[in-house]
PDB file of C-alpha atoms in Angstrom:
ATOM      1  CA  UNK X   1     -63.615 -33.819  -1.453  1.00  0.00           C
ATOM      2  CA  UNK X   2     -60.882 -34.642   0.999  1.00  0.00           C
ATOM      3  CA  UNK X   3     -57.730 -32.554   0.785  1.00  0.00           C
ATOM      4  CA  UNK X   4     -54.350 -33.928   1.705  1.00  0.00           C
ATOM      5  CA  UNK X   5     -51.437 -31.837   2.796  1.00  0.00           C
ATOM      6  CA  UNK X   6     -48.016 -33.215   2.028  1.00  0.00           C
ATOM      7  CA  UNK X   7     -45.035 -31.855   3.892  1.00  0.00           C
ATOM      8  CA  UNK X   8     -41.762 -32.321   2.069  1.00  0.00           C
ATOM      9  CA  UNK X   9     -38.740 -31.926   4.277  1.00  0.00           C
ATOM     10  CA  UNK X  10     -35.885 -30.367   2.337  1.00  0.00           C
ATOM     11  CA  UNK X  11     -32.449 -31.139   3.684  1.00  0.00           C
ATOM     12  CA  UNK X  12     -30.613 -27.957   4.677  1.00  0.00           C
ATOM     13  CA  UNK X  13     -27.301 -27.156   3.056  1.00  0.00           C
ATOM     14  CA  UNK X  14     -24.411 -27.861   5.404  1.00  0.00           C
ATOM     15  CA  UNK X  15     -21.445 -25.684   6.338  1.00  0.00           C
ATOM     16  CA  UNK X  16     -18.601 -27.262   8.292  1.00  0.00           C
ATOM     17  CA  UNK X  17     -16.194 -24.950  10.104  1.00  0.00           C
ATOM     18  CA  UNK X  18     -12.843 -26.241  11.373  1.00  0.00           C
ATOM     19  CA  UNK X  19     -10.503 -24.463  13.782  1.00  0.00           C
ATOM     20  CA  UNK X  20      -6.852 -25.484  13.931  1.00  0.00           C
ATOM     21  CA  UNK X  21      -6.110 -23.505  17.081  1.00  0.00           C
ATOM     22  CA  UNK X  22      -4.801 -25.346  20.155  1.00  0.00           C
ATOM     23  CA  UNK X  23      -6.143 -22.535  22.353  1.00  0.00           C
ATOM     24  CA  UNK X  24      -9.711 -22.951  23.545  1.00  0.00           C
ATOM     25  CA  UNK X  25     -11.934 -19.881  23.043  1.00  0.00           C
ATOM     26  CA  UNK X  26      -9.077 -18.037  21.369  1.00  0.00           C
ATOM     27  CA  UNK X  27      -9.350 -15.568  18.519  1.00  0.00           C
ATOM     28  CA  UNK X  28      -9.490 -18.237  15.796  1.00  0.00           C
ATOM     29  CA  UNK X  29     -12.414 -19.960  17.527  1.00  0.00           C
ATOM     30  CA  UNK X  30     -14.216 -16.650  17.979  1.00  0.00           C
ATOM     31  CA  UNK X  31     -13.822 -15.648  14.327  1.00  0.00           C
ATOM     32  CA  UNK X  32     -14.928 -19.097  13.162  1.00  0.00           C
ATOM     33  CA  UNK X  33     -18.075 -18.856  15.273  1.00  0.00           C
ATOM     34  CA  UNK X  34     -18.793 -15.366  13.922  1.00  0.00           C
ATOM     35  CA  UNK X  35     -18.494 -16.580  10.333  1.00  0.00           C
ATOM     36  CA  UNK X  36     -20.784 -19.510  11.089  1.00  0.00           C
ATOM     37  CA  UNK X  37     -23.252 -17.171  12.780  1.00  0.00           C
ATOM     38  CA  UNK X  38     -23.501 -15.111   9.617  1.00  0.00           C
ATOM     39  CA  UNK X  39     -23.941 -18.231   7.501  1.00  0.00           C
ATOM     40  CA  UNK X  40     -26.565 -19.598   9.864  1.00  0.00           C
ATOM     41  CA  UNK X  41     -28.580 -16.397   9.466  1.00  0.00           C
ATOM     42  CA  UNK X  42     -28.796 -17.271   5.760  1.00  0.00           C
ATOM     43  CA  UNK X  43     -30.521 -20.555   6.498  1.00  0.00           C
ATOM     44  CA  UNK X  44     -27.590 -22.956   6.371  1.00  0.00           C
ATOM     45  CA  UNK X  45     -27.053 -25.717   8.875  1.00  0.00           C
ATOM     46  CA  UNK X  46     -23.667 -25.130  10.511  1.00  0.00           C
ATOM     47  CA  UNK X  47     -21.261 -27.139  12.631  1.00  0.00           C
ATOM     48  CA  UNK X  48     -17.949 -26.201  14.231  1.00  0.00           C
ATOM     49  CA  UNK X  49     -15.098 -28.637  14.806  1.00  0.00           C
ATOM     50  CA  UNK X  50     -12.070 -27.874  16.964  1.00  0.00           C
ATOM     51  CA  UNK X  51      -9.162 -30.080  15.965  1.00  0.00           C
ATOM     52  CA  UNK X  52      -7.672 -29.963  19.483  1.00  0.00           C
ATOM     53  CA  UNK X  53     -10.628 -32.133  20.574  1.00  0.00           C
ATOM     54  CA  UNK X  54      -9.558 -34.936  18.220  1.00  0.00           C
ATOM     55  CA  UNK X  55      -6.564 -37.226  18.041  1.00  0.00           C
ATOM     56  CA  UNK X  56      -5.255 -36.909  14.472  1.00  0.00           C
ATOM     57  CA  UNK X  57      -2.101 -38.787  13.608  1.00  0.00           C
ATOM     58  CA  UNK X  58       0.282 -37.482  10.960  1.00  0.00           C
ATOM     59  CA  UNK X  59       0.090 -39.119   7.546  1.00  0.00           C
ATOM     60  CA  UNK X  60       2.899 -41.683   7.159  1.00  0.00           C
ATOM     61  CA  UNK X  61       2.647 -42.019   3.360  1.00  0.00           C
ATOM     62  CA  UNK X  62       1.754 -45.730   3.408  1.00  0.00           C
ATOM     63  CA  UNK X  63      -0.519 -45.228   0.355  1.00  0.00           C
ATOM     64  CA  UNK X  64      -3.035 -47.816   1.606  1.00  0.00           C
ATOM     65  CA  UNK X  65      -5.777 -45.232   1.135  1.00  0.00           C
ATOM     66  CA  UNK X  66      -5.306 -45.362  -2.648  1.00  0.00           C
ATOM     67  CA  UNK X  67      -6.951 -48.802  -2.591  1.00  0.00           C
ATOM     68  CA  UNK X  68      -9.147 -48.484   0.500  1.00  0.00           C
ATOM     69  CA  UNK X  69     -10.429 -44.961  -0.355  1.00  0.00           C
ATOM     70  CA  UNK X  70     -10.076 -44.009   3.291  1.00  0.00           C
ATOM     71  CA  UNK X  71      -7.291 -43.977   5.840  1.00  0.00           C
ATOM     72  CA  UNK X  72      -7.231 -47.593   7.020  1.00  0.00           C
ATOM     73  CA  UNK X  73      -3.892 -47.356   8.832  1.00  0.00           C
ATOM     74  CA  UNK X  74      -5.136 -45.164  11.686  1.00  0.00           C
ATOM     75  CA  UNK X  75      -8.347 -45.396  13.660  1.00  0.00           C
ATOM     76  CA  UNK X  76      -8.480 -41.885  15.058  1.00  0.00           C
ATOM     77  CA  UNK X  77     -10.400 -38.631  14.950  1.00  0.00           C
ATOM     78  CA  UNK X  78     -10.299 -38.381  11.168  1.00  0.00           C
ATOM     79  CA  UNK X  79     -12.668 -41.348  10.951  1.00  0.00           C
ATOM     80  CA  UNK X  80     -15.219 -39.127  12.680  1.00  0.00           C
ATOM     81  CA  UNK X  81     -14.464 -36.083  10.536  1.00  0.00           C
ATOM     82  CA  UNK X  82     -14.425 -37.709   7.076  1.00  0.00           C
ATOM     83  CA  UNK X  83     -18.243 -38.172   6.905  1.00  0.00           C
ATOM     84  CA  UNK X  84     -18.784 -34.554   7.926  1.00  0.00           C
ATOM     85  CA  UNK X  85     -16.489 -33.314   5.143  1.00  0.00           C
ATOM     86  CA  UNK X  86     -18.282 -35.447   2.570  1.00  0.00           C
ATOM     87  CA  UNK X  87     -21.696 -34.196   3.692  1.00  0.00           C
ATOM     88  CA  UNK X  88     -20.877 -30.476   3.757  1.00  0.00           C
ATOM     89  CA  UNK X  89     -21.217 -28.324   0.654  1.00  0.00           C
ATOM     90  CA  UNK X  90     -19.271 -25.463   2.218  1.00  0.00           C
ATOM     91  CA  UNK X  91     -16.096 -25.692   4.276  1.00  0.00           C
ATOM     92  CA  UNK X  92     -14.358 -23.123   6.470  1.00  0.00           C
ATOM     93  CA  UNK X  93     -10.778 -23.580   7.682  1.00  0.00           C
ATOM     94  CA  UNK X  94      -9.171 -21.227  10.189  1.00  0.00           C
ATOM     95  CA  UNK X  95      -5.769 -21.230  11.853  1.00  0.00           C
ATOM     96  CA  UNK X  96      -3.607 -18.907  13.925  1.00  0.00           C
ATOM     97  CA  UNK X  97      -0.245 -18.141  12.350  1.00  0.00           C
ATOM     98  CA  UNK X  98       2.611 -20.213  13.772  1.00  0.00           C
ATOM     99  CA  UNK X  99       6.056 -19.452  12.365  1.00  0.00           C
ATOM    100  CA  UNK X 100       4.615 -17.986   9.155  1.00  0.00           C
ATOM    101  CA  UNK X 101       2.408 -21.033   8.652  1.00  0.00           C
ATOM    102  CA  UNK X 102      -0.607 -22.952   9.936  1.00  0.00           C
ATOM    103  CA  UNK X 103      -0.578 -24.995  13.152  1.00  0.00           C
ATOM    104  CA  UNK X 104       0.644 -28.581  13.190  1.00  0.00           C
ATOM    105  CA  UNK X 105      -2.890 -29.745  13.986  1.00  0.00           C
ATOM    106  CA  UNK X 106      -4.265 -28.107  10.854  1.00  0.00           C
ATOM    107  CA  UNK X 107      -1.387 -29.406   8.742  1.00  0.00           C
ATOM    108  CA  UNK X 108      -2.005 -32.974   9.931  1.00  0.00           C
ATOM    109  CA  UNK X 109      -5.699 -32.590   9.161  1.00  0.00           C
ATOM    110  CA  UNK X 110      -4.998 -31.353   5.627  1.00  0.00           C
ATOM    111  CA  UNK X 111      -2.453 -34.121   4.993  1.00  0.00           C
ATOM    112  CA  UNK X 112      -5.028 -36.703   6.069  1.00  0.00           C
ATOM    113  CA  UNK X 113      -7.365 -35.537   3.280  1.00  0.00           C
ATOM    114  CA  UNK X 114      -5.094 -37.515   0.938  1.00  0.00           C
ATOM    115  CA  UNK X 115      -7.597 -40.429   0.615  1.00  0.00           C
ATOM    116  CA  UNK X 116      -9.852 -38.176  -1.470  1.00  0.00           C
ATOM    117  CA  UNK X 117      -7.314 -38.082  -4.298  1.00  0.00           C
ATOM    118  CA  UNK X 118      -7.332 -40.552  -7.170  1.00  0.00           C
ATOM    119  CA  UNK X 119      -4.009 -41.032  -8.954  1.00  0.00           C
ATOM    120  CA  UNK X 120      -2.928 -42.451 -12.273  1.00  0.00           C
ATOM    121  CA  UNK X 121      -0.068 -44.976 -12.385  1.00  0.00           C
ATOM    122  CA  UNK X 122       2.297 -42.982 -14.578  1.00  0.00           C
ATOM    123  CA  UNK X 123       5.011 -40.610 -13.343  1.00  0.00           C
ATOM    124  CA  UNK X 124       4.506 -37.874 -12.430  1.00  0.00           C
ATOM    125  CA  UNK X 125       1.089 -39.163 -11.437  1.00  0.00           C
ATOM    126  CA  UNK X 126      -1.966 -37.274 -12.593  1.00  0.00           C
ATOM    127  CA  UNK X 127      -4.599 -36.754  -9.944  1.00  0.00           C
ATOM    128  CA  UNK X 128      -8.259 -35.919  -9.496  1.00  0.00           C
ATOM    129  CA  UNK X 129     -10.498 -35.569  -6.453  1.00  0.00           C
ATOM    130  CA  UNK X 130     -13.451 -37.669  -5.332  1.00  0.00           C
ATOM    131  CA  UNK X 131     -14.849 -34.559  -3.622  1.00  0.00           C
ATOM    132  CA  UNK X 132     -15.877 -33.110  -6.980  1.00  0.00           C
ATOM    133  CA  UNK X 133     -19.015 -35.254  -6.817  1.00  0.00           C
ATOM    134  CA  UNK X 134     -20.895 -32.044  -5.951  1.00  0.00           C
ATOM    135  CA  UNK X 135     -20.313 -28.322  -5.944  1.00  0.00           C
ATOM    136  CA  UNK X 136     -18.067 -27.383  -3.033  1.00  0.00           C
ATOM    137  CA  UNK X 137     -16.796 -24.018  -1.882  1.00  0.00           C
ATOM    138  CA  UNK X 138     -14.463 -22.963   0.906  1.00  0.00           C
ATOM    139  CA  UNK X 139     -13.581 -19.920   2.974  1.00  0.00           C
ATOM    140  CA  UNK X 140     -10.200 -19.787   4.698  1.00  0.00           C
ATOM    141  CA  UNK X 141      -8.796 -17.412   7.288  1.00  0.00           C
ATOM    142  CA  UNK X 142      -5.710 -16.914   9.411  1.00  0.00           C
ATOM    143  CA  UNK X 143      -5.159 -14.867  12.567  1.00  0.00           C
ATOM    144  CA  UNK X 144      -1.785 -13.156  13.015  1.00  0.00           C
ATOM    145  CA  UNK X 145      -0.408 -11.331  16.052  1.00  0.00           C
ATOM    146  CA  UNK X 146       1.719  -8.961  13.985  1.00  0.00           C
ATOM    147  CA  UNK X 147       0.367  -6.122  11.843  1.00  0.00           C
ATOM    148  CA  UNK X 148       2.761  -6.384   8.906  1.00  0.00           C
ATOM    149  CA  UNK X 149       1.056  -8.440   6.122  1.00  0.00           C
ATOM    150  CA  UNK X 150       4.354 -10.231   5.473  1.00  0.00           C
ATOM    151  CA  UNK X 151       4.098 -11.834   8.909  1.00  0.00           C
ATOM    152  CA  UNK X 152       1.199 -14.003   7.724  1.00  0.00           C
ATOM    153  CA  UNK X 153       3.802 -15.859   5.710  1.00  0.00           C
ATOM    154  CA  UNK X 154       2.340 -18.924   3.993  1.00  0.00           C
ATOM    155  CA  UNK X 155      -0.600 -19.478   6.346  1.00  0.00           C
ATOM    156  CA  UNK X 156      -3.519 -18.344   4.209  1.00  0.00           C
ATOM    157  CA  UNK X 157      -2.230 -20.066   1.080  1.00  0.00           C
ATOM    158  CA  UNK X 158      -1.416 -23.213   3.080  1.00  0.00           C
ATOM    159  CA  UNK X 159      -5.134 -23.413   3.846  1.00  0.00           C
ATOM    160  CA  UNK X 160      -6.415 -22.493   0.388  1.00  0.00           C
ATOM    161  CA  UNK X 161      -4.225 -24.333  -2.089  1.00  0.00           C
ATOM    162  CA  UNK X 162      -4.806 -27.899  -0.840  1.00  0.00           C
ATOM    163  CA  UNK X 163      -8.556 -27.285  -0.950  1.00  0.00           C
ATOM    164  CA  UNK X 164      -8.314 -25.987  -4.507  1.00  0.00           C
ATOM    165  CA  UNK X 165      -6.484 -29.167  -5.474  1.00  0.00           C
ATOM    166  CA  UNK X 166      -9.326 -31.162  -3.929  1.00  0.00           C
ATOM    167  CA  UNK X 167     -11.885 -29.370  -6.094  1.00  0.00           C
ATOM    168  CA  UNK X 168     -13.087 -26.599  -3.807  1.00  0.00           C
ATOM    169  CA  UNK X 169     -13.708 -23.128  -5.157  1.00  0.00           C
ATOM    170  CA  UNK X 170     -12.146 -20.680  -2.714  1.00  0.00           C
ATOM    171  CA  UNK X 171     -14.884 -18.104  -2.197  1.00  0.00           C
ATOM    172  CA  UNK X 172     -12.957 -15.890   0.230  1.00  0.00           C
ATOM    173  CA  UNK X 173      -9.636 -15.544   2.046  1.00  0.00           C
ATOM    174  CA  UNK X 174      -9.392 -13.520   5.243  1.00  0.00           C
ATOM    175  CA  UNK X 175      -6.188 -12.563   7.026  1.00  0.00           C
ATOM    176  CA  UNK X 176      -6.673 -10.840  10.365  1.00  0.00           C
ATOM    177  CA  UNK X 177      -3.775  -8.943  11.906  1.00  0.00           C
ATOM    178  CA  UNK X 178      -2.971  -7.625  15.374  1.00  0.00           C
ATOM    179  CA  UNK X 179      -4.664 -10.201  17.614  1.00  0.00           C
ATOM    180  CA  UNK X 180      -2.855 -12.366  20.143  1.00  0.00           C
ATOM    181  CA  UNK X 181      -4.286 -12.332  23.680  1.00  0.00           C
ATOM    182  CA  UNK X 182      -7.135 -14.774  24.177  1.00  0.00           C
ATOM    183  CA  UNK X 183     -10.379 -13.082  23.129  1.00  0.00           C
ATOM    184  CA  UNK X 184      -8.705  -9.863  21.985  1.00  0.00           C
ATOM    185  CA  UNK X 185     -10.773  -9.825  18.798  1.00  0.00           C
ATOM    186  CA  UNK X 186     -13.959  -9.444  20.859  1.00  0.00           C
ATOM    187  CA  UNK X 187     -12.963  -5.832  21.502  1.00  0.00           C
ATOM    188  CA  UNK X 188     -12.779  -5.080  17.770  1.00  0.00           C
ATOM    189  CA  UNK X 189     -16.384  -4.688  16.671  1.00  0.00           C
ATOM    190  CA  UNK X 190     -15.373  -3.882  13.096  1.00  0.00           C
ATOM    191  CA  UNK X 191     -13.531  -7.182  12.712  1.00  0.00           C
ATOM    192  CA  UNK X 192     -16.321  -9.125  14.400  1.00  0.00           C
ATOM    193  CA  UNK X 193     -18.880  -7.636  12.027  1.00  0.00           C
ATOM    194  CA  UNK X 194     -16.587  -8.264   9.059  1.00  0.00           C
ATOM    195  CA  UNK X 195     -16.392 -11.945   9.998  1.00  0.00           C
ATOM    196  CA  UNK X 196     -20.161 -12.262  10.402  1.00  0.00           C
ATOM    197  CA  UNK X 197     -20.827 -10.552   7.077  1.00  0.00           C
ATOM    198  CA  UNK X 198     -18.235 -12.758   5.394  1.00  0.00           C
ATOM    199  CA  UNK X 199     -20.143 -15.804   6.600  1.00  0.00           C
ATOM    200  CA  UNK X 200     -23.452 -14.426   5.365  1.00  0.00           C
ATOM    201  CA  UNK X 201     -21.986 -13.581   1.945  1.00  0.00           C
ATOM    202  CA  UNK X 202     -20.311 -16.982   1.750  1.00  0.00           C
ATOM    203  CA  UNK X 203     -23.639 -18.736   2.258  1.00  0.00           C
ATOM    204  CA  UNK X 204     -25.748 -16.436   0.122  1.00  0.00           C
ATOM    205  CA  UNK X 205     -23.417 -16.661  -2.880  1.00  0.00           C
ATOM    206  CA  UNK X 206     -23.300 -20.463  -2.942  1.00  0.00           C
TER     207      UNK X 206
END
């Protein structure tokens, strides 16, 4: 009797990490990579995106995306990022704190997620999200130079709340204080380990 062995390739779950820092190899990038490292140890496929490497225009509110279901006004970096967002089950957003908020790059990125909303025609319009087609979770983090928690301002919530509106469950929020110089977080082994363990927990609990 001849035996056949069938190999079924199971597609790995995907985690997409996005850094809104304009500074290459800065603390936000380092923390993002640590979180992804922890998630990767749990068997997830991971990818990091650095928004400074993409041209992302600011949303102009033309509303064409309501009909086209994508941003058809601009042909820019978001056209490359949209498919990655749709593919990933888990999303990580990280930003340094600029004036109590996220960076302009991260804000433009979040605003350009508008095509994923579906709106009713009444006023005020009711909305839903096309990203609820599968279970999605997110982890968000901000990096602040100051040590007073008030100095984080709106940054962490500015990352989390738009994702919640798009149908993501926010699995964790991290706010890291006291880091400014490029790579300063590398000297803090406790914070580095915290970030790695956060990534592992994020993946394992999905």
